[in-house]
C-alpha angles and dihedrals in degrees: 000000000000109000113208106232105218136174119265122233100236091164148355126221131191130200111228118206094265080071087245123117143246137194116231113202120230101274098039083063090053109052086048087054095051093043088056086043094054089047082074112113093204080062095051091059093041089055088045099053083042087067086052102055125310096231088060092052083054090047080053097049089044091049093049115037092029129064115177088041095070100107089059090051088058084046087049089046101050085052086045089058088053094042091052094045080050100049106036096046090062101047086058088047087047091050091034085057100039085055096030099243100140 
């Protein structure tokens, strides 16, 4: 209905330490803003719980940034515990029966 009219990013310059400045072309800026991104600690955990299993790092995002939806991040949780048995399992029957182990 209403459309927000904002300005649009045509380039990007950064000072250097000799005070002068320098142009950074579009990708260049986005790989420096997802390195600072991925600095977060927040994102770390998340990652990590990703590894886990991705519902769990849901259930996280849920538990932190929303409180009256608690009650669905234990939920999440709970599914996150069965998806990690399930995942991860077979992963170790897929490796145990690449090496021969089982």
């Amino acid at each position: 209905m209403f459309r927000l009219k904002l300005p649009r990013v045509v380039s990007v310059k950064q000072k250097t330490l000799t005070g002068s400045e320098r142009e950074e072309g579009y990708f260049q800026s986005f790989f420096s803003e997802a390195k600072s991104f991925l600095t977060d600690h927040e994102v770390r955990i998340l990652i990590l719980w990703a590894i886990v299993s991705p519902s769990a790092a849901i259930a996280y995002l849920i538990w932190k940034k929303y409180e009256k939806l608690k009650w669905l991040a234990v939920v999440l949780f709970v599914v996150s515990i069965f998806q990690f048995v399930g995942q991860w399992g077979g992963v170790a029957w897929a490796v145990g029966r690449i090496f021969g182990v089982y």
